[in-house]
Coordinates of C-alpha atoms and ligand atoms in Angstrom, one line a residue:
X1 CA -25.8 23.0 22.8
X2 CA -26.7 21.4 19.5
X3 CA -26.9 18.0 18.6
X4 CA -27.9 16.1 15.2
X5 CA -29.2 12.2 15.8
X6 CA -29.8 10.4 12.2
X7 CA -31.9 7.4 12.8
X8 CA -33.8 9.7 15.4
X9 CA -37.7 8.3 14.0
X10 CA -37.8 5.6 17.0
X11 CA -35.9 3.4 19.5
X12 CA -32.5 4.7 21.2
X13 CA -32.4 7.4 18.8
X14 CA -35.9 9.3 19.6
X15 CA -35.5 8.7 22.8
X16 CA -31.7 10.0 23.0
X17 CA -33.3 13.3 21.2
X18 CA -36.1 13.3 23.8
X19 CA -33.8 13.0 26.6
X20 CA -31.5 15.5 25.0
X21 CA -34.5 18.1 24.5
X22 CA -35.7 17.9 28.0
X23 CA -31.9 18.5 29.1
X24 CA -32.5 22.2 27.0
X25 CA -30.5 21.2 23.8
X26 CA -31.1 21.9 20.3
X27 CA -32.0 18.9 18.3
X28 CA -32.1 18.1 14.7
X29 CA -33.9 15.0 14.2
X30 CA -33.4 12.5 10.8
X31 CA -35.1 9.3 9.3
X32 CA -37.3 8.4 6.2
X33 CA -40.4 8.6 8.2
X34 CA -40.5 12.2 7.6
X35 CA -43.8 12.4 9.5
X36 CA -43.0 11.2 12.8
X37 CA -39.9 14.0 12.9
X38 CA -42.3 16.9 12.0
X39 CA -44.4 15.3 15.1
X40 CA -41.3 15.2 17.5
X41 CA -40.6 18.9 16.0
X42 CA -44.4 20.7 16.5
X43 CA -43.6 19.6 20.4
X44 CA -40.7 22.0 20.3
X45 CA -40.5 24.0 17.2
X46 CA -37.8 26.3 18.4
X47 CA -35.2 23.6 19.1
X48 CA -36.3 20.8 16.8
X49 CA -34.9 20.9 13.3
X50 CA -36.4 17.8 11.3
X51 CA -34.6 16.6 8.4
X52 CA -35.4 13.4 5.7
X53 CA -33.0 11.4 5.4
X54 CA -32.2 8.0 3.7
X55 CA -28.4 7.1 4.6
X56 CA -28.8 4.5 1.7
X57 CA -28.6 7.6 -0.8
X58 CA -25.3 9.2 0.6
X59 CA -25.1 12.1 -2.0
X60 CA -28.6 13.4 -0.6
X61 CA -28.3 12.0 3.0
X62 CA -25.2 14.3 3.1
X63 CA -26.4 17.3 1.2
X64 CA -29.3 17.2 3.9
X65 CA -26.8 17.0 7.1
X66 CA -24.9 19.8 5.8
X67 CA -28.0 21.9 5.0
X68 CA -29.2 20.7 8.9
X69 CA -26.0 21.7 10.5
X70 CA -26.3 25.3 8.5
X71 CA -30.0 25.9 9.8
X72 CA -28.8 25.0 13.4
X73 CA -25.8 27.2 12.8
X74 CA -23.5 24.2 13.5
X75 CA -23.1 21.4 15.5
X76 CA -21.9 20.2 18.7
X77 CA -22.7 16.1 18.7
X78 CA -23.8 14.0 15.9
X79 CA -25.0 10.6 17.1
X80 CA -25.4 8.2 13.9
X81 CA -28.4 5.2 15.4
X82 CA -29.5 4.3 12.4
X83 CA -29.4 0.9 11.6
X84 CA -31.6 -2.3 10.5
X85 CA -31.1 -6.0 11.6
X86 CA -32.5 -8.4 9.5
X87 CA -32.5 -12.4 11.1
X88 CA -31.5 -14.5 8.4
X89 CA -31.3 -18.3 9.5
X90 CA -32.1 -18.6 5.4
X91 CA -29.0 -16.9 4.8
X92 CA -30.3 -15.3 1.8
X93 CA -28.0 -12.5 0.1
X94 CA -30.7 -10.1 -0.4
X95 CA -30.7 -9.0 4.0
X96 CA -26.9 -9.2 4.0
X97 CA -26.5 -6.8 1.3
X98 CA -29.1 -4.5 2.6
X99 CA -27.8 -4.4 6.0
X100 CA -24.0 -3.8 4.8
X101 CA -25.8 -0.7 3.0
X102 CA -27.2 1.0 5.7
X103 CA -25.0 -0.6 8.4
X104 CA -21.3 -0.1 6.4
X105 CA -21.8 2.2 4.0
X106 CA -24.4 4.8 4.8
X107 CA -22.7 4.7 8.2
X108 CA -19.3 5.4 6.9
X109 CA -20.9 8.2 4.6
X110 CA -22.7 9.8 7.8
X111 CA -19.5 9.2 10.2
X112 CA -17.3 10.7 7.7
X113 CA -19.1 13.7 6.9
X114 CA -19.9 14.2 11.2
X115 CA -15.5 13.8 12.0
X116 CA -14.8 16.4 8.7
X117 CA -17.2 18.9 10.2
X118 CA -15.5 18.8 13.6
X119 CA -12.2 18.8 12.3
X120 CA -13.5 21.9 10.2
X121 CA -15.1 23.3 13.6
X122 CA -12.0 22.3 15.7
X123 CA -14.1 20.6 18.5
X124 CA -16.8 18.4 18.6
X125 CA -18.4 14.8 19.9
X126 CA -19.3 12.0 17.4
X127 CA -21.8 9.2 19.2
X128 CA -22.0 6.1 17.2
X129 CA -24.9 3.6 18.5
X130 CA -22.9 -0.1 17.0
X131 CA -23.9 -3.1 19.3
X132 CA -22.7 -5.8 21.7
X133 CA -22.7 -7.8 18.5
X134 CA -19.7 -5.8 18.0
X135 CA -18.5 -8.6 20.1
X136 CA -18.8 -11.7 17.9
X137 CA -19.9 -13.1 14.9
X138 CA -23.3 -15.0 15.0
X139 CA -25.2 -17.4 12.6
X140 CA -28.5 -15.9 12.8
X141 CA -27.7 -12.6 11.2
X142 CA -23.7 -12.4 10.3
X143 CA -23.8 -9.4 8.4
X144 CA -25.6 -7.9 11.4
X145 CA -22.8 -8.5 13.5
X146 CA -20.1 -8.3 10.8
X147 CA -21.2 -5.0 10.5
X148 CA -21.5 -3.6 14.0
X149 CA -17.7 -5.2 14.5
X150 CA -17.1 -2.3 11.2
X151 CA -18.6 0.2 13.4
X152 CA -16.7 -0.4 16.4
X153 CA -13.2 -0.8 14.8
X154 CA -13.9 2.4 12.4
X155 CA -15.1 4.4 15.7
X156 CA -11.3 3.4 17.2
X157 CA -10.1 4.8 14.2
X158 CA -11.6 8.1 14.3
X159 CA -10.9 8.6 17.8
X160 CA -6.9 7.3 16.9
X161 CA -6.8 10.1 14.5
X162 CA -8.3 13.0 16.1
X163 CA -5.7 12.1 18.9
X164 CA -3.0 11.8 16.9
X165 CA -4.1 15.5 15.7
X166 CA -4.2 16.6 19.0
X167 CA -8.2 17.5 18.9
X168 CA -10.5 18.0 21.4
X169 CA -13.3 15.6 19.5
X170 CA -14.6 13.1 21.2
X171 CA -15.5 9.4 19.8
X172 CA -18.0 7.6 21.8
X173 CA -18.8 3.9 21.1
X174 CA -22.0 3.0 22.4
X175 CA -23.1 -0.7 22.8
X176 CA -26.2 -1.5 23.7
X177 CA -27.6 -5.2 24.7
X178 CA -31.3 -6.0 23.5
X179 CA -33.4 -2.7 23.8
X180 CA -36.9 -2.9 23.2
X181 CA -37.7 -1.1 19.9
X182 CA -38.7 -2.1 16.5
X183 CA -35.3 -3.8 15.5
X184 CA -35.5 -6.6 18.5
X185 CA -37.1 -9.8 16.4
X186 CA -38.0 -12.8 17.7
X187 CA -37.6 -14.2 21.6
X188 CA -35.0 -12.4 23.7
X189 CA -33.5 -12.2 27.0
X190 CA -33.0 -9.3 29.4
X191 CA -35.1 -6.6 27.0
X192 CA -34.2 -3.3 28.2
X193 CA -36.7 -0.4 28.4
X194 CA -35.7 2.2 26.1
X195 CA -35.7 5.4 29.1
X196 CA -33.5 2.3 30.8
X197 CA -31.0 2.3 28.2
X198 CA -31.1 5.7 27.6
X199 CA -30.3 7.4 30.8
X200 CA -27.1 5.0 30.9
X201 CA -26.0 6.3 27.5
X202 CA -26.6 9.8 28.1
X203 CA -24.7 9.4 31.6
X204 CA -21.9 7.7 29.1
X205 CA -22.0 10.5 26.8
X206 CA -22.0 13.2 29.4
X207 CA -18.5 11.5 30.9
X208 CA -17.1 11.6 27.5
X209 CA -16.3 7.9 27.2
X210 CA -14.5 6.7 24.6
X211 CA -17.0 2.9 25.1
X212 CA -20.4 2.7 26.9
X213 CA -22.3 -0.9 27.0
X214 CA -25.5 -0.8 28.8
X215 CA -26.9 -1.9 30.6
X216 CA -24.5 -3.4 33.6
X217 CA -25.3 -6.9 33.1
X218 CA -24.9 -6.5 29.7
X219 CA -21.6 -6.0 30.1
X220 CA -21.1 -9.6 31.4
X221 CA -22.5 -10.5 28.8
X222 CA -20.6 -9.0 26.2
X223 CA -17.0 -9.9 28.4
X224 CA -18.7 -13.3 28.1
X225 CA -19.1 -13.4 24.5
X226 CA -15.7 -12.3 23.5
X227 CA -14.0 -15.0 25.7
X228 CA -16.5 -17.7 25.4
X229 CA -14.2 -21.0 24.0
X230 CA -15.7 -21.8 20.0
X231 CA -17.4 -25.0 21.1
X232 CA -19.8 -23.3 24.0
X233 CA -20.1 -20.4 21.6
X234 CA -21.5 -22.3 19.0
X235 CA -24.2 -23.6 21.4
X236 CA -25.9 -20.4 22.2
Ligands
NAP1 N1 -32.6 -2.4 20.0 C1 -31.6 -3.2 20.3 O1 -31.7 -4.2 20.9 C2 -30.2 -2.7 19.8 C3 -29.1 -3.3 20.4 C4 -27.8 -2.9 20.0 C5 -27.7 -2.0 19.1 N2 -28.8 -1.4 18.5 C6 -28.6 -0.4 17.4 O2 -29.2 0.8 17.8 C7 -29.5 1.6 16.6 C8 -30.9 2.1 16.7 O3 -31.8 1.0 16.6 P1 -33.1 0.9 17.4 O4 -33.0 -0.3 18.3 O5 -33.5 2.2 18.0 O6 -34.2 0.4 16.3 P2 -35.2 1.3 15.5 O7 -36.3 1.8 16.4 O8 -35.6 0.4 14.4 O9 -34.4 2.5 14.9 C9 -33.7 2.5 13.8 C10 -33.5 3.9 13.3 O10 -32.7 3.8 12.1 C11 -33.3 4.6 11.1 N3 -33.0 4.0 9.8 C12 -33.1 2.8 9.3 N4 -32.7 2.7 8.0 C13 -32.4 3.9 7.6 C14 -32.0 4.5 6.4 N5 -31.9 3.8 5.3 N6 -31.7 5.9 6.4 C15 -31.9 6.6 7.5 N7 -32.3 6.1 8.7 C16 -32.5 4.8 8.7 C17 -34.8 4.4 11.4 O11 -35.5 5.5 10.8 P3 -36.4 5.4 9.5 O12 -37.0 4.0 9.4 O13 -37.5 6.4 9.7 O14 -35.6 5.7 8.3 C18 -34.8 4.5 12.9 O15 -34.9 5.9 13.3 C19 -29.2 0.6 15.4 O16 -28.0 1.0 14.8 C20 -29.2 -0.7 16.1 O17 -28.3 -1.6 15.4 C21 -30.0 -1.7 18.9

């Protein structure tokens, strides 16, 4: 089996292509930091592919998934993690902006061109890593959320359409709480382990699910958040 993760230099998505390699998949690997994939890929050269990859330059960022998928000789999952998450309690327009570019954008530009080439291939699976912050707007970072709300609601709509075509492809929706990897900033609660976080995603992905949030009590938390009255949400 074959799978291409963009965002795949650290976090959820090196360890989703770790965890994917030592299950005897194919992997091809994305990012800007070119250097760290060529690492992940001398550990395995037969079954990593590493590819650079900026999603903020979507003519070249899909020019170089297409040219990936040909070198694996297609492609059976395509997980988009990549993402930033700037705090911004300044509210300044320059983080907002940015974030909406990789977030919204370079997402929809990598989404779009994974869901055409399994529609082309008749089958596939189309992992997108959005948030818990899906959940809710917050103050300290709207666009953050704002734009991990996009990624849930445009992952619905894939997975409405392929249905609607009667497709085997698959949509899965993955939410994650607080992981601990590069984008976590400041004091937080309940930081998950990345192999932690991991594990439950691939065991998500395995079953096909259309939403995974991990970890368990996580998923209070995110109930919580989307029923929480305005007045107490406002406090936390
Ligand atoms: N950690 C958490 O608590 C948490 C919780 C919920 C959701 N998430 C989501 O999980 C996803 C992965 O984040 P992470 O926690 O694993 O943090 P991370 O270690 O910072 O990983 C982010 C990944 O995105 C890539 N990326 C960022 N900008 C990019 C760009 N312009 N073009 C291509 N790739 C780009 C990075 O690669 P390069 O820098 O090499 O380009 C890196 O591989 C993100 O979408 C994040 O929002 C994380």
């Amino acid at each position: 089996m074959r799978a291409i993760i963009i965002g795949a230099t650290s976090g959820i998505g090196e360890g989703l292509a770790k965890k994917m390699l030592a299950e005897g998949w194919q992997v091809g690997v994305t990012g800007r930091r070119i250097e760290l994939l060529e690492a992940m890929a001398a550990t395995a050269p037969d079954r990593v592919f590493a590819e650079r990859m900026d999603v903020t330059d979507p003519v070249a960022a899909e020019a170089g998934l297409a040219a990936l998928i040909e070198r694996m000789g297609g492609a059976d999952m395509i997980v988009v993690s990549s993402g930033i998450g700037r705090l911004n309690k300044a509210l300044e327009t320059g983080p907002e902006l940015e974030t909406i570019d990789v977030n919204v954008v370079g997402f929809t530009h990598m989404a779009l061109a994974a869901i055409r080439h399994f529609e082309g291939a008749g089958a596939g699976h189309l992992v997108i890593i959005s948030s818990i912050a899906s959940r809710r707007g917050d103050g300290a970072a709207p666009a953050y959320n704002a734009s991990k709300a996009y990624q849930a609601s445009y992952a619905q709509g894939l997975r409405k359409r392929v249905a609607r075509k009667g497709l085997p492809i698959t949509v899965t929706d993955v939410q994650p709480g607080f992981v601990d990897t590069a984008i976590v900033q400041g004091k937080v609660f309940w930081l998950q382990p990345v192999e932690k976080a991991v594990d439950q995603i691939w065991a998500g992905m395995q079953a096909r699910r259309s939403r995974v949030t991990v970890t368990k009590r996580w998923r209070f938390v995110a109930w919580a958040m989307q029923r929480a009255p305005e007045r107490l949400w406002h406090k936390v």
